[in-house]
Protein backbone atom coordinates (compact mmCIF):
# COMPACT_ATOMS: atom_id res chain seq x y z
CA UNK A 1 0.00 0.00 0.00
CA UNK A 2 2.80 2.36 0.91
CA UNK A 3 4.62 1.53 -2.32
CA UNK A 4 1.54 2.21 -4.43
CA UNK A 5 1.09 5.56 -2.67
CA UNK A 6 4.65 6.59 -3.51
CA UNK A 7 4.12 5.48 -7.09
CA UNK A 8 1.07 7.71 -7.31
CA UNK A 9 2.98 10.65 -5.82
CA UNK A 10 5.88 10.09 -8.21
CA UNK A 11 3.45 9.94 -11.15
CA UNK A 12 1.81 13.24 -10.12
CA UNK A 13 5.21 14.91 -9.64
CA UNK A 14 6.39 13.69 -13.03
CA UNK A 15 3.21 15.06 -14.64
CA UNK A 16 3.74 18.49 -13.03
CA UNK A 17 7.47 18.56 -13.55
CA UNK A 18 8.95 21.57 -15.38
CA UNK A 19 11.82 19.52 -16.69
CA UNK A 20 12.37 20.25 -20.43
CA UNK A 21 11.57 17.49 -22.85
CA UNK A 22 14.30 15.01 -23.60
CA UNK A 23 15.14 16.34 -27.06
CA UNK A 24 18.53 17.34 -28.51
CA UNK A 25 17.43 20.98 -28.82
CA UNK A 26 16.01 21.42 -25.33
CA UNK A 27 18.78 19.40 -23.68
CA UNK A 28 21.47 21.26 -25.69
CA UNK A 29 22.85 18.18 -27.38
CA UNK A 30 22.83 19.56 -30.92
CA UNK A 31 26.04 19.21 -32.91
CA UNK A 32 28.25 22.27 -32.39
CA UNK A 33 31.68 23.44 -33.41
CA UNK A 34 33.84 24.38 -30.46
CA UNK A 35 37.13 25.73 -31.76
CA UNK A 36 40.26 25.21 -29.74
CA UNK A 37 42.17 28.50 -29.75
CA UNK A 38 45.65 27.15 -30.08
CA UNK A 39 48.56 29.63 -30.37
CA UNK A 40 48.96 29.20 -34.16
CA UNK A 41 45.28 29.99 -34.71
CA UNK A 42 45.37 33.07 -32.47
CA UNK A 43 48.55 34.33 -34.13
CA UNK A 44 47.03 33.89 -37.60
CA UNK A 45 43.87 35.75 -36.56
CA UNK A 46 45.88 38.70 -35.26
CA UNK A 47 47.94 38.84 -38.46
CA UNK A 48 44.79 38.72 -40.63
CA UNK A 49 43.13 41.54 -38.68
CA UNK A 50 46.29 43.64 -38.95
CA UNK A 51 46.60 42.94 -42.69
CA UNK A 52 42.98 44.05 -43.26
CA UNK A 53 42.66 46.99 -40.85
CA UNK A 54 45.90 48.84 -41.58
CA UNK A 55 45.30 49.24 -45.36
CA UNK A 56 41.66 50.22 -44.78
CA UNK A 57 42.73 52.83 -42.23
CA UNK A 58 45.34 54.19 -44.60
CA UNK A 59 42.77 54.50 -47.42
CA UNK A 60 40.31 56.30 -45.14
CA UNK A 61 42.99 58.76 -43.97
CA UNK A 62 44.07 59.46 -47.56
CA UNK A 63 40.44 60.03 -48.60
CA UNK A 64 39.86 62.31 -45.63
CA UNK A 65 42.96 64.36 -46.45
CA UNK A 66 41.59 64.97 -49.96
CA UNK A 67 38.61 66.82 -48.49
CA UNK A 68 39.06 70.59 -48.83
CA UNK A 69 37.44 72.47 -45.99
CA UNK A 70 37.21 76.14 -45.02
CA UNK A 71 35.97 76.99 -41.54
CA UNK A 72 35.46 80.54 -40.23
CA UNK A 73 34.18 81.61 -36.83
CA UNK A 74 31.97 84.69 -37.08
CA UNK A 75 30.45 85.30 -33.63
CA UNK A 76 31.89 87.56 -30.96
CA UNK A 77 31.86 90.92 -32.75
CA UNK A 78 31.05 93.91 -30.59
CA UNK A 79 28.23 95.05 -32.87
CA UNK A 80 26.46 91.69 -32.58
CA UNK A 81 27.05 91.07 -28.87
CA UNK A 82 23.44 91.69 -27.85
CA UNK A 83 20.43 89.62 -28.96
CA UNK A 84 19.46 90.81 -32.42
CA UNK A 85 16.49 89.62 -34.45
CA UNK A 86 15.14 92.24 -36.82
CA UNK A 87 16.93 93.98 -38.38
CA UNK A 88 19.84 91.53 -38.18
CA UNK A 89 23.45 92.40 -37.47
CA UNK A 90 25.43 92.20 -40.74
CA UNK A 91 28.93 90.69 -40.76
CA UNK A 92 31.28 90.40 -43.74
CA UNK A 93 33.97 87.71 -43.92
CA UNK A 94 36.56 87.32 -46.67
CA UNK A 95 37.63 83.85 -47.79
CA UNK A 96 40.43 83.00 -50.22
CA UNK A 97 40.28 79.47 -51.60
CA UNK A 98 43.75 77.96 -51.15
CA UNK A 99 43.09 74.65 -52.90
CA UNK A 100 40.70 73.75 -55.69
CA UNK A 101 37.29 72.62 -54.44
CA UNK A 102 35.53 70.31 -56.88
CA UNK A 103 31.74 70.17 -56.98
CA UNK A 104 29.58 69.49 -55.18
CA UNK A 105 30.64 71.94 -52.46
CA UNK A 106 28.56 71.98 -49.32
CA UNK A 107 27.87 74.91 -47.00
CA UNK A 108 27.33 74.24 -43.29
CA UNK A 109 26.81 76.17 -40.10
CA UNK A 110 28.36 74.91 -36.90
CA UNK A 111 27.38 75.52 -33.28
CA UNK A 112 29.22 74.66 -30.07
CA UNK A 113 27.96 74.13 -26.53
CA UNK A 114 24.38 73.75 -27.76
CA UNK A 115 22.83 70.66 -26.15
CA UNK A 116 20.12 69.58 -28.55
CA UNK A 117 20.20 66.16 -26.86
CA UNK A 118 18.81 67.54 -23.57
CA UNK A 119 15.83 65.35 -22.71
CA UNK A 120 13.31 68.14 -22.20
CA UNK A 121 14.50 69.97 -25.30
CA UNK A 122 14.54 66.89 -27.54
CA UNK A 123 10.97 65.84 -26.61
CA UNK A 124 9.51 69.36 -27.00
CA UNK A 125 7.79 68.71 -30.33
CA UNK A 126 4.64 67.18 -31.76
CA UNK A 127 5.28 64.66 -34.50
CA UNK A 128 1.55 64.45 -35.24
CA UNK A 129 1.36 68.20 -35.82
CA UNK A 130 4.51 68.17 -37.94
CA UNK A 131 2.99 65.41 -40.08
CA UNK A 132 -0.05 67.58 -40.84
CA UNK A 133 -2.56 65.94 -38.50
CA UNK A 134 -5.28 67.81 -36.66
CA UNK A 135 -4.20 68.41 -33.06
CA UNK A 136 -5.67 70.00 -29.95
CA UNK A 137 -3.98 71.49 -26.91
CA UNK A 138 -3.92 68.12 -25.19
CA UNK A 139 -2.24 66.49 -28.18
CA UNK A 140 0.75 68.84 -28.02
CA UNK A 141 1.45 68.56 -24.29
CA UNK A 142 5.10 67.64 -25.03
CA UNK A 143 5.57 71.05 -26.68
CA UNK A 144 5.36 72.79 -23.31
CA UNK A 145 6.25 75.62 -22.77
CA UNK A 146 5.76 76.69 -26.43
CA UNK A 147 2.22 75.56 -27.25
CA UNK A 148 0.05 78.64 -27.81
CA UNK A 149 0.20 82.42 -27.69
CA UNK A 150 1.30 83.50 -24.21
CA UNK A 151 2.35 80.02 -23.09
CA UNK A 152 5.97 81.03 -22.57
CA UNK A 153 4.84 84.20 -20.79
CA UNK A 154 2.59 82.17 -18.42
CA UNK A 155 -0.47 84.26 -19.30
CA UNK A 156 -2.69 81.18 -19.45
CA UNK A 157 -5.97 82.89 -18.51
CA UNK A 158 -5.63 85.55 -21.19
CA UNK A 159 -4.34 83.47 -24.09
CA UNK A 160 -5.21 79.82 -23.42
CA UNK A 161 -7.16 78.25 -26.30
CA UNK A 162 -10.83 77.72 -25.63
CA UNK A 163 -12.29 74.32 -26.31
CA UNK A 164 -8.83 72.79 -26.54
CA UNK A 165 -8.02 74.21 -29.98
CA UNK A 166 -7.24 77.58 -31.52
CA UNK A 167 -4.26 79.94 -31.34
CA UNK A 168 -1.89 76.96 -31.31
CA UNK A 169 1.61 77.42 -32.59
CA UNK A 170 2.39 75.56 -35.78
CA UNK A 171 5.02 74.28 -35.30
CA UNK A 172 5.07 74.14 -31.52
CA UNK A 173 7.86 73.25 -29.10
CA UNK A 174 11.28 74.42 -28.03
CA UNK A 175 13.15 72.95 -31.01
CA UNK A 176 11.10 74.90 -33.53
CA UNK A 177 11.12 78.03 -31.36
CA UNK A 178 14.93 78.02 -31.17
CA UNK A 179 15.55 77.32 -34.86
CA UNK A 180 18.84 78.65 -36.21
CA UNK A 181 17.96 81.82 -38.13
CA UNK A 182 21.25 83.29 -39.35
CA UNK A 183 21.44 83.57 -43.14
CA UNK A 184 24.45 83.56 -45.47
CA UNK A 185 24.99 85.16 -48.86
CA UNK A 186 28.14 84.37 -50.83
CA UNK A 187 29.70 86.82 -53.31
CA UNK A 188 32.52 86.04 -55.72
CA UNK A 189 34.81 88.90 -56.66
CA UNK A 190 37.07 91.57 -55.20
CA UNK A 191 36.18 94.07 -52.49
CA UNK A 192 32.56 92.92 -52.38
CA UNK A 193 31.91 94.44 -48.96
CA UNK A 194 32.38 97.95 -50.36
CA UNK A 195 30.55 97.28 -53.64
CA UNK A 196 28.31 94.17 -53.45
CA UNK A 197 26.58 94.82 -56.79
CA UNK A 198 29.90 94.67 -58.62
CA UNK A 199 30.40 91.05 -57.52
CA UNK A 200 28.75 87.84 -58.62
CA UNK A 201 26.16 86.75 -56.03
CA UNK A 202 26.47 82.97 -56.13
CA UNK A 203 24.35 82.25 -53.06
CA UNK A 204 21.46 84.33 -51.73
CA UNK A 205 20.65 82.45 -48.53
CA UNK A 206 17.39 84.22 -47.71
CA UNK A 207 15.91 83.66 -51.18
CA UNK A 208 15.09 80.01 -50.53
CA UNK A 209 13.47 80.79 -47.17
CA UNK A 210 11.64 83.99 -48.18
CA UNK A 211 10.71 83.59 -51.86
CA UNK A 212 8.92 86.95 -52.04
CA UNK A 213 12.16 88.87 -51.68
CA UNK A 214 13.35 91.01 -54.56
CA UNK A 215 15.96 89.11 -56.56
CA UNK A 216 19.24 91.06 -56.75
CA UNK A 217 20.36 91.91 -60.29
CA UNK A 218 23.78 90.35 -59.76
CA UNK A 219 22.42 86.93 -58.75
CA UNK A 220 24.25 84.16 -60.58
CA UNK A 221 22.17 82.09 -63.08
CA UNK A 222 23.15 78.94 -61.16
CA UNK A 223 23.15 79.93 -57.48
CA UNK A 224 23.44 77.63 -54.50
CA UNK A 225 20.57 75.27 -53.82
CA UNK A 226 18.79 74.02 -50.74
CA UNK A 227 16.90 71.26 -52.55
CA UNK A 228 17.92 67.89 -51.21
CA UNK A 229 19.55 69.02 -47.95
CA UNK A 230 16.85 67.18 -45.95
CA UNK A 231 16.06 63.47 -45.94
CA UNK A 232 13.53 62.37 -48.55
CA UNK A 233 11.52 60.50 -45.90
CA UNK A 234 11.24 63.73 -43.90
CA UNK A 235 9.89 65.61 -46.91
CA UNK A 236 7.44 62.86 -47.89
CA UNK A 237 6.04 61.81 -44.52
CA UNK A 238 7.32 63.60 -41.41
CA UNK A 239 7.03 67.28 -42.30
CA UNK A 240 3.82 68.35 -44.02
CA UNK A 241 1.81 71.57 -44.01
CA UNK A 242 -0.19 72.14 -40.80
CA UNK A 243 -3.85 71.22 -40.67
CA UNK A 244 -6.25 74.16 -41.02
CA UNK A 245 -9.84 74.62 -39.92
CA UNK A 246 -11.32 73.97 -43.36
CA UNK A 247 -9.51 70.68 -43.74
CA UNK A 248 -7.07 71.96 -46.34
CA UNK A 249 -3.28 72.06 -45.92
CA UNK A 250 -1.96 75.58 -45.51
CA UNK A 251 1.06 77.10 -43.81
CA UNK A 252 -1.09 78.49 -40.98
CA UNK A 253 -4.84 78.54 -40.46
CA UNK A 254 -6.04 82.12 -40.65
CA UNK A 255 -7.62 83.92 -37.70
CA UNK A 256 -6.78 81.14 -35.25
CA UNK A 257 -2.99 80.83 -35.11
CA UNK A 258 -0.07 83.25 -35.35
CA UNK A 259 1.18 83.80 -38.87
CA UNK A 260 4.74 85.07 -38.53
CA UNK A 261 6.14 85.26 -34.98
CA UNK A 262 5.90 83.36 -31.74
CA UNK A 263 3.92 85.64 -29.43
CA UNK A 264 1.98 87.31 -32.22
CA UNK A 265 -1.71 87.93 -31.66
CA UNK A 266 -4.12 86.75 -34.38
CA UNK A 267 -5.13 89.36 -36.94
CA UNK A 268 -2.26 91.67 -36.03
CA UNK A 269 -1.10 94.15 -38.62
CA UNK A 270 2.53 94.73 -39.55
CA UNK A 271 4.94 95.64 -38.13
CA UNK A 272 4.58 92.78 -35.68
CA UNK A 273 5.93 93.40 -32.18
CA UNK A 274 8.87 91.25 -31.14
CA UNK A 275 7.03 89.30 -28.48
CA UNK A 276 8.70 86.19 -27.10
CA UNK A 277 12.06 87.57 -28.29
CA UNK A 278 10.82 87.90 -31.87
CA UNK A 279 11.30 84.28 -32.91
CA UNK A 280 9.88 83.78 -36.37
CA UNK A 281 7.57 80.82 -36.99
CA UNK A 282 9.34 78.29 -39.24
CA UNK A 283 7.59 76.80 -42.25
CA UNK A 284 7.06 73.09 -41.63
CA UNK A 285 7.75 72.19 -45.26
CA UNK A 286 11.02 74.18 -45.30
CA UNK A 287 14.07 71.92 -45.67
CA UNK A 288 16.11 74.20 -43.39
CA UNK A 289 13.54 73.50 -40.69
CA UNK A 290 13.69 69.74 -41.32
CA UNK A 291 17.47 69.77 -40.96
CA UNK A 292 17.25 71.70 -37.69
CA UNK A 293 14.60 69.36 -36.26
CA UNK A 294 16.97 66.39 -36.55
CA UNK A 295 18.56 66.97 -33.15
CA UNK A 296 22.29 66.42 -32.75
CA UNK A 297 23.67 63.93 -30.22
CA UNK A 298 26.68 66.06 -29.23
CA UNK A 299 26.92 69.70 -28.09
CA UNK A 300 29.21 70.58 -31.01
CA UNK A 301 27.57 69.89 -34.35
CA UNK A 302 27.25 71.12 -37.91
CA UNK A 303 24.16 71.16 -40.09
CA UNK A 304 23.87 71.35 -43.86
CA UNK A 305 22.76 74.77 -45.15
CA UNK A 306 23.26 74.92 -48.94
CA UNK A 307 24.92 73.11 -51.84
CA UNK A 308 27.02 74.49 -54.72
CA UNK A 309 27.09 72.64 -58.02
CA UNK A 310 30.22 74.47 -59.16
CA UNK A 311 33.98 74.27 -58.72
CA UNK A 312 36.01 76.80 -56.79
CA UNK A 313 39.50 77.34 -58.14
CA UNK A 314 42.55 78.04 -56.01
CA UNK A 315 42.84 81.78 -55.50
CA UNK A 316 39.12 82.53 -55.83
CA UNK A 317 38.06 85.34 -53.53
CA UNK A 318 34.76 84.82 -51.74
CA UNK A 319 32.93 87.28 -49.52
CA UNK A 320 30.40 85.95 -47.01
CA UNK A 321 27.64 88.32 -45.95
CA UNK A 322 26.19 87.00 -42.70
CA UNK A 323 22.89 88.21 -41.25
CA UNK A 324 23.49 87.50 -37.57
CA UNK A 325 20.27 86.86 -35.65
CA UNK A 326 21.00 83.76 -33.57
CA UNK A 327 22.35 84.74 -30.16
CA UNK A 328 24.87 82.29 -28.64
CA UNK A 329 26.18 84.42 -25.77
CA UNK A 330 23.54 83.07 -23.40
CA UNK A 331 25.07 79.57 -23.44
CA UNK A 332 28.70 80.53 -24.21
CA UNK A 333 28.47 79.04 -27.67
CA UNK A 334 30.36 79.71 -30.89
CA UNK A 335 29.19 79.95 -34.50
CA UNK A 336 31.08 78.88 -37.60
CA UNK A 337 30.60 79.08 -41.36
CA UNK A 338 31.96 76.07 -43.27
CA UNK A 339 32.59 75.25 -46.95
CA UNK A 340 33.57 71.66 -47.61
CA UNK A 341 33.92 69.06 -50.33
CA UNK A 342 33.29 65.35 -49.83
CA UNK A 343 34.82 62.02 -50.86
CA UNK A 344 33.58 58.44 -50.81
CA UNK A 345 33.78 58.44 -46.99
CA UNK A 346 31.90 61.73 -46.61
CA UNK A 347 33.37 64.86 -45.04
CA UNK A 348 36.70 65.44 -43.36
CA UNK A 349 37.13 63.10 -40.39
CA UNK A 350 40.39 61.30 -39.60
CA UNK A 351 39.08 59.50 -36.53
CA UNK A 352 37.80 56.42 -38.36
CA UNK A 353 41.03 55.96 -40.31
CA UNK A 354 43.19 56.45 -37.21
CA UNK A 355 41.04 53.96 -35.29
CA UNK A 356 41.52 51.32 -38.00
CA UNK A 357 45.29 51.88 -38.09
CA UNK A 358 45.63 51.78 -34.28
CA UNK A 359 43.65 48.53 -33.98
CA UNK A 360 45.61 46.98 -36.87
CA UNK A 361 48.97 47.96 -35.38
CA UNK A 362 47.94 46.68 -31.96
CA UNK A 363 46.96 43.30 -33.46
CA UNK A 364 50.26 43.14 -35.36
CA UNK A 365 52.26 43.80 -32.18
CA UNK A 366 50.29 41.18 -30.26
CA UNK A 367 50.86 38.67 -33.05
CA UNK A 368 54.64 39.25 -32.87
CA UNK A 369 54.60 38.92 -29.08
CA UNK A 370 52.68 35.64 -29.29
CA UNK A 371 55.04 34.30 -31.96
CA UNK A 372 58.08 34.99 -29.77
CA UNK A 373 56.33 33.53 -26.74
CA UNK A 374 55.36 30.40 -28.66
CA UNK A 375 58.86 29.87 -30.07
CA UNK A 376 60.70 30.51 -26.80
CA UNK A 377 58.54 28.69 -24.30
CA UNK A 378 55.85 26.96 -26.28
CA UNK A 379 54.40 23.54 -25.50
CA UNK A 380 52.58 20.87 -27.45
CA UNK A 381 48.80 20.93 -27.57
CA UNK A 382 47.34 19.01 -24.60
CA UNK A 383 50.63 18.93 -22.70
CA UNK A 384 50.20 19.62 -18.99
CA UNK A 385 52.65 22.28 -17.77
CA UNK A 386 55.32 21.06 -15.35
CA UNK A 387 55.55 22.48 -11.87
CA UNK A 388 51.82 22.26 -11.18
CA UNK A 389 52.03 18.88 -9.44
CA UNK A 390 49.46 17.39 -11.75
CA UNK A 391 51.66 14.81 -13.49
CA UNK A 392 53.07 13.40 -10.25
CA UNK A 393 49.68 13.29 -8.57
CA UNK A 394 48.14 11.56 -11.55
CA UNK A 395 50.95 8.95 -11.61
CA UNK A 396 50.65 8.32 -7.86
CA UNK A 397 46.94 7.82 -8.18
CA UNK A 398 47.43 5.29 -10.95
CA UNK A 399 50.11 3.49 -8.93
CA UNK A 400 47.77 3.29 -5.95
XYZ file of C-alpha atoms in Angstrom:
400
model
C 0.000 0.000 0.000
C 2.802 2.361 0.905
C 4.620 1.529 -2.319
C 1.541 2.214 -4.425
C 1.085 5.561 -2.672
C 4.651 6.593 -3.507
C 4.117 5.480 -7.088
C 1.069 7.714 -7.314
C 2.978 10.652 -5.822
C 5.875 10.086 -8.211
C 3.451 9.937 -11.146
C 1.807 13.236 -10.117
C 5.214 14.907 -9.639
C 6.388 13.692 -13.031
C 3.210 15.059 -14.644
C 3.737 18.491 -13.033
C 7.473 18.559 -13.552
C 8.948 21.570 -15.382
C 11.822 19.525 -16.692
C 12.373 20.254 -20.427
C 11.567 17.495 -22.850
C 14.297 15.012 -23.599
C 15.137 16.344 -27.064
C 18.527 17.344 -28.508
C 17.429 20.977 -28.824
C 16.009 21.422 -25.326
C 18.777 19.396 -23.680
C 21.466 21.264 -25.688
C 22.853 18.177 -27.377
C 22.834 19.560 -30.920
C 26.045 19.213 -32.911
C 28.251 22.269 -32.388
C 31.679 23.435 -33.412
C 33.845 24.379 -30.460
C 37.135 25.734 -31.763
C 40.265 25.208 -29.743
C 42.165 28.498 -29.754
C 45.651 27.145 -30.081
C 48.563 29.627 -30.370
C 48.963 29.200 -34.157
C 45.277 29.991 -34.714
C 45.373 33.071 -32.470
C 48.549 34.326 -34.134
C 47.035 33.891 -37.602
C 43.866 35.749 -36.561
C 45.885 38.696 -35.262
C 47.941 38.840 -38.463
C 44.787 38.721 -40.629
C 43.131 41.544 -38.682
C 46.286 43.640 -38.952
C 46.597 42.939 -42.690
C 42.980 44.054 -43.263
C 42.664 46.990 -40.850
C 45.904 48.842 -41.578
C 45.299 49.238 -45.363
C 41.659 50.218 -44.775
C 42.726 52.834 -42.229
C 45.342 54.195 -44.597
C 42.775 54.505 -47.423
C 40.309 56.298 -45.140
C 42.985 58.762 -43.975
C 44.067 59.465 -47.565
C 40.442 60.031 -48.602
C 39.856 62.314 -45.628
C 42.962 64.360 -46.451
C 41.592 64.975 -49.958
C 38.611 66.824 -48.487
C 39.063 70.590 -48.833
C 37.444 72.468 -45.985
C 37.207 76.136 -45.022
C 35.969 76.995 -41.540
C 35.455 80.537 -40.226
C 34.184 81.613 -36.826
C 31.973 84.692 -37.082
C 30.451 85.295 -33.635
C 31.886 87.559 -30.963
C 31.859 90.916 -32.753
C 31.051 93.909 -30.590
C 28.229 95.047 -32.874
C 26.460 91.688 -32.578
C 27.052 91.068 -28.871
C 23.438 91.690 -27.852
C 20.426 89.621 -28.956
C 19.459 90.814 -32.425
C 16.493 89.622 -34.448
C 15.142 92.237 -36.819
C 16.926 93.977 -38.381
C 19.844 91.528 -38.176
C 23.448 92.402 -37.468
C 25.427 92.195 -40.742
C 28.931 90.694 -40.760
C 31.278 90.401 -43.742
C 33.970 87.711 -43.920
C 36.558 87.323 -46.674
C 37.631 83.846 -47.794
C 40.430 83.005 -50.224
C 40.275 79.474 -51.604
C 43.746 77.962 -51.155
C 43.088 74.646 -52.902
C 40.701 73.749 -55.691
C 37.291 72.620 -54.444
C 35.527 70.310 -56.876
C 31.743 70.167 -56.982
C 29.583 69.494 -55.183
C 30.644 71.938 -52.465
C 28.564 71.984 -49.318
C 27.873 74.908 -46.995
C 27.330 74.239 -43.294
C 26.807 76.168 -40.105
C 28.365 74.909 -36.895
C 27.384 75.519 -33.278
C 29.221 74.658 -30.071
C 27.965 74.131 -26.527
C 24.376 73.750 -27.763
C 22.831 70.661 -26.152
C 20.121 69.575 -28.553
C 20.199 66.160 -26.857
C 18.814 67.539 -23.573
C 15.832 65.351 -22.709
C 13.311 68.140 -22.199
C 14.496 69.971 -25.299
C 14.543 66.885 -27.544
C 10.974 65.842 -26.612
C 9.514 69.356 -26.996
C 7.794 68.707 -30.327
C 4.636 67.175 -31.756
C 5.283 64.655 -34.503
C 1.554 64.455 -35.244
C 1.359 68.195 -35.824
C 4.507 68.170 -37.939
C 2.994 65.405 -40.083
C -0.055 67.585 -40.844
C -2.562 65.943 -38.504
C -5.282 67.812 -36.659
C -4.205 68.412 -33.057
C -5.666 70.001 -29.950
C -3.978 71.495 -26.910
C -3.922 68.119 -25.186
C -2.240 66.493 -28.184
C 0.749 68.843 -28.021
C 1.453 68.559 -24.289
C 5.100 67.642 -25.028
C 5.566 71.048 -26.684
C 5.363 72.790 -23.314
C 6.247 75.624 -22.774
C 5.757 76.685 -26.430
C 2.217 75.559 -27.247
C 0.051 78.636 -27.814
C 0.204 82.418 -27.689
C 1.297 83.499 -24.206
C 2.354 80.018 -23.094
C 5.974 81.027 -22.572
C 4.836 84.199 -20.786
C 2.589 82.172 -18.419
C -0.469 84.257 -19.295
C -2.693 81.177 -19.446
C -5.969 82.887 -18.512
C -5.632 85.554 -21.192
C -4.342 83.472 -24.088
C -5.208 79.823 -23.415
C -7.159 78.246 -26.299
C -10.834 77.718 -25.632
C -12.288 74.316 -26.310
C -8.830 72.794 -26.545
C -8.018 74.207 -29.985
C -7.239 77.579 -31.517
C -4.257 79.941 -31.337
C -1.892 76.958 -31.314
C 1.612 77.417 -32.592
C 2.389 75.558 -35.783
C 5.023 74.282 -35.301
C 5.069 74.136 -31.522
C 7.856 73.253 -29.096
C 11.285 74.420 -28.029
C 13.153 72.946 -31.012
C 11.097 74.898 -33.534
C 11.120 78.028 -31.356
C 14.931 78.022 -31.166
C 15.553 77.315 -34.864
C 18.835 78.653 -36.212
C 17.958 81.819 -38.132
C 21.251 83.286 -39.353
C 21.444 83.574 -43.141
C 24.449 83.558 -45.473
C 24.990 85.157 -48.862
C 28.144 84.366 -50.832
C 29.704 86.816 -53.306
C 32.521 86.036 -55.719
C 34.814 88.900 -56.665
C 37.073 91.573 -55.201
C 36.183 94.071 -52.486
C 32.563 92.917 -52.382
C 31.912 94.443 -48.963
C 32.376 97.947 -50.359
C 30.550 97.280 -53.637
C 28.306 94.173 -53.449
C 26.576 94.822 -56.791
C 29.902 94.667 -58.625
C 30.405 91.052 -57.524
C 28.746 87.842 -58.624
C 26.163 86.755 -56.034
C 26.468 82.966 -56.133
C 24.353 82.248 -53.058
C 21.464 84.326 -51.729
C 20.651 82.452 -48.535
C 17.386 84.219 -47.712
C 15.908 83.659 -51.176
C 15.091 80.014 -50.529
C 13.470 80.795 -47.173
C 11.641 83.992 -48.177
C 10.707 83.585 -51.855
C 8.919 86.949 -52.044
C 12.159 88.867 -51.680
C 13.346 91.010 -54.562
C 15.961 89.110 -56.561
C 19.239 91.065 -56.745
C 20.357 91.911 -60.291
C 23.782 90.355 -59.761
C 22.420 86.929 -58.753
C 24.247 84.155 -60.582
C 22.175 82.086 -63.078
C 23.150 78.941 -61.160
C 23.147 79.933 -57.484
C 23.435 77.634 -54.500
C 20.567 75.271 -53.821
C 18.787 74.022 -50.736
C 16.900 71.265 -52.550
C 17.916 67.892 -51.205
C 19.550 69.019 -47.951
C 16.845 67.182 -45.951
C 16.065 63.473 -45.940
C 13.530 62.370 -48.547
C 11.519 60.503 -45.904
C 11.237 63.727 -43.902
C 9.885 65.610 -46.908
C 7.437 62.863 -47.894
C 6.039 61.807 -44.522
C 7.320 63.597 -41.413
C 7.025 67.283 -42.295
C 3.818 68.351 -44.023
C 1.813 71.573 -44.007
C -0.189 72.142 -40.798
C -3.846 71.224 -40.673
C -6.250 74.161 -41.021
C -9.835 74.616 -39.925
C -11.323 73.971 -43.361
C -9.515 70.680 -43.736
C -7.070 71.959 -46.336
C -3.277 72.056 -45.920
C -1.958 75.577 -45.513
C 1.063 77.095 -43.811
C -1.090 78.486 -40.980
C -4.843 78.543 -40.463
C -6.042 82.124 -40.654
C -7.623 83.918 -37.699
C -6.776 81.136 -35.249
C -2.990 80.827 -35.111
C -0.070 83.245 -35.352
C 1.177 83.797 -38.866
C 4.743 85.066 -38.533
C 6.141 85.257 -34.984
C 5.900 83.356 -31.738
C 3.924 85.637 -29.434
C 1.977 87.305 -32.221
C -1.712 87.926 -31.662
C -4.123 86.747 -34.381
C -5.132 89.355 -36.939
C -2.257 91.669 -36.033
C -1.095 94.153 -38.624
C 2.531 94.732 -39.547
C 4.943 95.642 -38.130
C 4.576 92.777 -35.678
C 5.935 93.396 -32.177
C 8.870 91.250 -31.138
C 7.032 89.295 -28.480
C 8.704 86.185 -27.103
C 12.055 87.571 -28.292
C 10.825 87.895 -31.869
C 11.303 84.283 -32.906
C 9.877 83.777 -36.373
C 7.568 80.822 -36.987
C 9.336 78.289 -39.242
C 7.588 76.805 -42.247
C 7.063 73.087 -41.634
C 7.755 72.195 -45.258
C 11.023 74.178 -45.305
C 14.071 71.923 -45.670
C 16.115 74.197 -43.385
C 13.537 73.499 -40.687
C 13.689 69.739 -41.321
C 17.471 69.772 -40.965
C 17.252 71.701 -37.694
C 14.605 69.360 -36.264
C 16.967 66.387 -36.547
C 18.556 66.973 -33.155
C 22.290 66.419 -32.747
C 23.670 63.931 -30.221
C 26.677 66.055 -29.232
C 26.916 69.697 -28.091
C 29.210 70.582 -31.011
C 27.571 69.893 -34.353
C 27.248 71.125 -37.906
C 24.161 71.159 -40.094
C 23.874 71.354 -43.862
C 22.757 74.770 -45.153
C 23.261 74.918 -48.941
C 24.916 73.113 -51.845
C 27.020 74.490 -54.719
C 27.090 72.640 -58.020
C 30.219 74.469 -59.161
C 33.982 74.267 -58.723
C 36.007 76.805 -56.791
C 39.505 77.336 -58.141
C 42.548 78.039 -56.010
C 42.841 81.784 -55.504
C 39.116 82.528 -55.831
C 38.061 85.345 -53.529
C 34.757 84.818 -51.745
C 32.931 87.277 -49.519
C 30.402 85.946 -47.007
C 27.640 88.324 -45.952
C 26.189 87.000 -42.698
C 22.895 88.206 -41.252
C 23.495 87.497 -37.572
C 20.269 86.861 -35.645
C 21.003 83.758 -33.568
C 22.354 84.739 -30.163
C 24.868 82.287 -28.635
C 26.183 84.421 -25.768
C 23.536 83.072 -23.396
C 25.075 79.573 -23.442
C 28.700 80.529 -24.210
C 28.467 79.042 -27.668
C 30.360 79.706 -30.886
C 29.185 79.954 -34.499
C 31.081 78.882 -37.602
C 30.599 79.081 -41.358
C 31.955 76.071 -43.272
C 32.585 75.246 -46.945
C 33.572 71.657 -47.612
C 33.919 69.061 -50.330
C 33.293 65.349 -49.835
C 34.823 62.024 -50.862
C 33.580 58.439 -50.806
C 33.782 58.443 -46.989
C 31.902 61.734 -46.611
C 33.369 64.862 -45.040
C 36.702 65.442 -43.360
C 37.131 63.097 -40.394
C 40.390 61.300 -39.605
C 39.076 59.501 -36.525
C 37.796 56.419 -38.362
C 41.030 55.963 -40.311
C 43.189 56.450 -37.212
C 41.045 53.959 -35.287
C 41.524 51.321 -38.000
C 45.290 51.880 -38.086
C 45.626 51.778 -34.284
C 43.651 48.529 -33.982
C 45.609 46.984 -36.867
C 48.967 47.960 -35.380
C 47.940 46.677 -31.958
C 46.957 43.301 -33.456
C 50.258 43.144 -35.356
C 52.262 43.805 -32.181
C 50.286 41.183 -30.255
C 50.859 38.673 -33.046
C 54.638 39.254 -32.875
C 54.602 38.917 -29.080
C 52.676 35.643 -29.291
C 55.037 34.296 -31.960
C 58.077 34.991 -29.771
C 56.333 33.534 -26.738
C 55.359 30.400 -28.661
C 58.864 29.869 -30.066
C 60.700 30.507 -26.801
C 58.537 28.690 -24.303
C 55.847 26.962 -26.281
C 54.397 23.540 -25.504
C 52.579 20.867 -27.446
C 48.803 20.927 -27.573
C 47.338 19.006 -24.600
C 50.626 18.928 -22.699
C 50.204 19.624 -18.994
C 52.650 22.282 -17.766
C 55.317 21.063 -15.347
C 55.548 22.477 -11.873
C 51.821 22.255 -11.177
C 52.032 18.879 -9.436
C 49.458 17.393 -11.750
C 51.661 14.810 -13.487
C 53.075 13.403 -10.247
C 49.685 13.285 -8.572
C 48.142 11.558 -11.552
C 50.949 8.953 -11.609
C 50.653 8.318 -7.861
C 46.941 7.822 -8.182
C 47.427 5.289 -10.951
C 50.110 3.485 -8.931
C 47.771 3.285 -5.955
